[in-house]
Amino acid sequence: QVQLVESGGGLVQAGGSLRLSCAASGLSFSTYVVGWFRQAPGKEREFVAGISTSGTQKIYADSVKGRSAIFRDNAKNTVYLEMNSMKSEDTAVYYCAARQNLLLMRSTSYYDQWGRGTQVTVSS
């Protein structure tokens, strides 16, 4: 069990960049895989990026691949999502989620620990 709190959201200009943080409280954070998801109004919650327990495996949605980076600092119990070249389509509530497992997956249903989300709005 971990508690997750997202931060770093806000208003950003199209073409700009943003770094989101997912801070975890609790023990054994390094045993959890972590994923970032987002949900725009009227749309399904979708996978954005994921990272393995050690940080050696990273996966990205096609929509953000090449302009996003996920990384973690287990010593700080934090996972980050850096997004560059932001587009209006990136506007959404961003959530981090975790599961105590070695397997990294893209599906929403796989994760059982969720933060409350942070709003990201891209202005154009």
mmCIF file of C-alpha atoms in Angstrom:
data_model
loop_
_atom_site.group_PDB
_atom_site.id
_atom_site.type_symbol
_atom_site.label_atom_id
_atom_site.label_comp_id
_atom_site.label_asym_id
_atom_site.label_seq_id
_atom_site.Cartn_x
_atom_site.Cartn_y
_atom_site.Cartn_z
ATOM 1 C CA GLN A 1 0.000 0.000 0.000
ATOM 2 C CA VAL A 2 1.239 3.422 -0.980
ATOM 3 C CA GLN A 3 -0.302 6.848 -1.037
ATOM 4 C CA LEU A 4 0.286 8.830 -4.193
ATOM 5 C CA VAL A 5 0.154 12.577 -4.655
ATOM 6 C CA GLU A 6 0.617 14.240 -8.021
ATOM 7 C CA SER A 7 1.930 17.742 -8.426
ATOM 8 C CA GLY A 8 3.354 20.011 -11.075
ATOM 9 C CA GLY A 9 0.269 20.506 -13.168
ATOM 10 C CA GLY A 10 -0.942 23.851 -14.332
ATOM 11 C CA LEU A 11 -1.248 26.036 -17.371
ATOM 12 C CA VAL A 12 1.390 25.778 -20.053
ATOM 13 C CA GLN A 13 1.683 27.298 -23.498
ATOM 14 C CA ALA A 14 1.592 25.076 -26.530
ATOM 15 C CA GLY A 15 5.144 24.084 -27.327
ATOM 16 C CA GLY A 16 6.179 24.436 -23.729
ATOM 17 C CA SER A 17 7.209 21.818 -21.245
ATOM 18 C CA LEU A 18 6.092 20.556 -17.900
ATOM 19 C CA ARG A 19 7.372 18.194 -15.267
ATOM 20 C CA LEU A 20 4.890 16.277 -13.189
ATOM 21 C CA SER A 21 5.777 14.591 -9.942
ATOM 22 C CA CYS A 22 4.224 11.619 -8.232
ATOM 23 C CA ALA A 23 5.244 11.459 -4.612
ATOM 24 C CA ALA A 24 4.634 8.228 -2.759
ATOM 25 C CA SER A 25 4.257 7.737 0.945
ATOM 26 C CA GLY A 26 4.747 4.406 2.584
ATOM 27 C CA LEU A 27 7.173 1.565 2.593
ATOM 28 C CA SER A 28 8.530 -0.456 -0.300
ATOM 29 C CA PHE A 29 8.013 2.125 -3.021
ATOM 30 C CA SER A 30 10.835 0.526 -4.952
ATOM 31 C CA THR A 31 8.738 -2.643 -5.343
ATOM 32 C CA TYR A 32 5.960 -0.816 -7.223
ATOM 33 C CA VAL A 33 5.685 -0.276 -10.926
ATOM 34 C CA VAL A 34 4.242 3.135 -11.700
ATOM 35 C CA GLY A 35 2.190 4.420 -14.565
ATOM 36 C CA TRP A 36 1.000 7.842 -15.621
ATOM 37 C CA PHE A 37 -2.481 8.156 -17.065
ATOM 38 C CA ARG A 38 -4.565 11.040 -18.259
ATOM 39 C CA GLN A 39 -8.207 11.716 -18.792
ATOM 40 C CA ALA A 40 -9.659 14.501 -20.855
ATOM 41 C CA PRO A 41 -13.330 15.489 -20.649
ATOM 42 C CA GLY A 42 -15.501 13.025 -22.500
ATOM 43 C CA LYS A 43 -12.667 10.600 -23.060
ATOM 44 C CA GLU A 44 -11.500 7.371 -21.535
ATOM 45 C CA ARG A 45 -8.624 7.398 -19.145
ATOM 46 C CA GLU A 46 -5.574 6.520 -21.188
ATOM 47 C CA PHE A 47 -2.101 5.305 -20.518
ATOM 48 C CA VAL A 48 0.692 7.819 -20.954
ATOM 49 C CA ALA A 49 3.877 6.253 -19.627
ATOM 50 C CA GLY A 50 5.057 3.574 -17.254
ATOM 51 C CA ILE A 51 8.209 2.640 -15.442
ATOM 52 C CA SER A 52 9.473 -0.540 -13.849
ATOM 53 C CA THR A 53 10.510 -0.875 -10.227
ATOM 54 C CA SER A 54 14.162 -0.265 -10.969
ATOM 55 C CA GLY A 55 13.543 2.307 -13.673
ATOM 56 C CA THR A 56 15.272 0.220 -16.301
ATOM 57 C CA GLN A 57 12.118 -0.444 -18.306
ATOM 58 C CA LYS A 58 10.064 2.450 -19.634
ATOM 59 C CA ILE A 59 7.084 2.403 -21.934
ATOM 60 C CA TYR A 60 5.199 5.240 -23.578
ATOM 61 C CA ALA A 61 1.975 5.799 -25.395
ATOM 62 C CA ASP A 62 2.471 6.544 -29.064
ATOM 63 C CA SER A 63 0.912 9.961 -28.564
ATOM 64 C CA VAL A 64 3.737 11.105 -26.286
ATOM 65 C CA LYS A 65 6.645 8.962 -27.395
ATOM 66 C CA GLY A 66 9.651 11.018 -28.353
ATOM 67 C CA ARG A 67 8.639 14.087 -26.406
ATOM 68 C CA SER A 68 8.120 12.659 -22.947
ATOM 69 C CA ALA A 69 10.314 11.014 -20.376
ATOM 70 C CA ILE A 70 9.435 9.079 -17.282
ATOM 71 C CA PHE A 71 11.965 8.504 -14.561
ATOM 72 C CA ARG A 72 12.036 7.713 -10.888
ATOM 73 C CA ASP A 73 14.095 8.423 -7.839
ATOM 74 C CA ASN A 74 13.407 5.635 -5.406
ATOM 75 C CA ALA A 75 15.453 7.348 -2.721
ATOM 76 C CA LYS A 76 12.957 10.197 -2.862
ATOM 77 C CA ASN A 77 9.933 7.956 -3.389
ATOM 78 C CA THR A 78 9.066 9.947 -6.476
ATOM 79 C CA VAL A 79 8.280 9.273 -10.111
ATOM 80 C CA TYR A 80 8.422 12.070 -12.643
ATOM 81 C CA LEU A 81 6.885 12.645 -16.025
ATOM 82 C CA GLU A 82 8.528 15.256 -18.194
ATOM 83 C CA MET A 83 6.620 16.402 -21.230
ATOM 84 C CA ASN A 84 7.966 18.641 -23.943
ATOM 85 C CA SER A 85 6.443 20.215 -27.021
ATOM 86 C CA MET A 86 3.101 20.288 -25.285
ATOM 87 C CA LYS A 87 0.005 20.242 -27.448
ATOM 88 C CA SER A 88 -3.564 21.205 -26.780
ATOM 89 C CA GLU A 89 -4.402 17.512 -26.985
ATOM 90 C CA ASP A 90 -2.331 16.995 -23.847
ATOM 91 C CA THR A 91 -4.883 18.887 -21.789
ATOM 92 C CA ALA A 92 -6.234 16.473 -19.212
ATOM 93 C CA VAL A 93 -6.156 15.453 -15.611
ATOM 94 C CA TYR A 94 -3.012 13.443 -15.093
ATOM 95 C CA TYR A 95 -2.929 10.599 -12.616
ATOM 96 C CA CYS A 96 -0.165 8.434 -11.340
ATOM 97 C CA ALA A 97 -0.905 4.877 -10.376
ATOM 98 C CA ALA A 98 1.059 2.026 -8.903
ATOM 99 C CA ARG A 99 0.993 -1.681 -8.338
ATOM 100 C CA GLN A 100 3.290 -3.777 -6.225
ATOM 101 C CA ASN A 101 4.566 -6.046 -8.943
ATOM 102 C CA LEU A 102 7.478 -6.572 -11.275
ATOM 103 C CA LEU A 103 5.279 -6.589 -14.363
ATOM 104 C CA LEU A 104 4.723 -3.296 -16.143
ATOM 105 C CA MET A 105 1.458 -2.934 -18.046
ATOM 106 C CA ARG A 106 -0.514 -0.269 -19.862
ATOM 107 C CA SER A 107 -4.022 -1.111 -18.755
ATOM 108 C CA THR A 108 -5.816 1.077 -16.269
ATOM 109 C CA SER A 109 -7.328 -1.898 -14.498
ATOM 110 C CA TYR A 110 -3.924 -3.307 -13.650
ATOM 111 C CA TYR A 111 -3.142 -0.586 -11.137
ATOM 112 C CA ASP A 112 -4.671 -0.606 -7.699
ATOM 113 C CA GLN A 113 -3.177 2.506 -6.118
ATOM 114 C CA TRP A 114 -4.110 5.891 -7.539
ATOM 115 C CA GLY A 115 -3.454 9.515 -6.850
ATOM 116 C CA ARG A 116 -6.141 12.156 -7.077
ATOM 117 C CA GLY A 117 -4.730 13.721 -10.207
ATOM 118 C CA THR A 118 -3.345 17.048 -11.276
ATOM 119 C CA GLN A 119 -4.801 19.246 -13.979
ATOM 120 C CA VAL A 120 -2.686 20.063 -17.007
ATOM 121 C CA THR A 121 -4.006 22.677 -19.379
ATOM 122 C CA VAL A 122 -2.243 23.578 -22.595
ATOM 123 C CA SER A 123 -3.182 26.906 -24.085
ATOM 124 C CA SER A 124 -2.899 27.622 -27.775
#
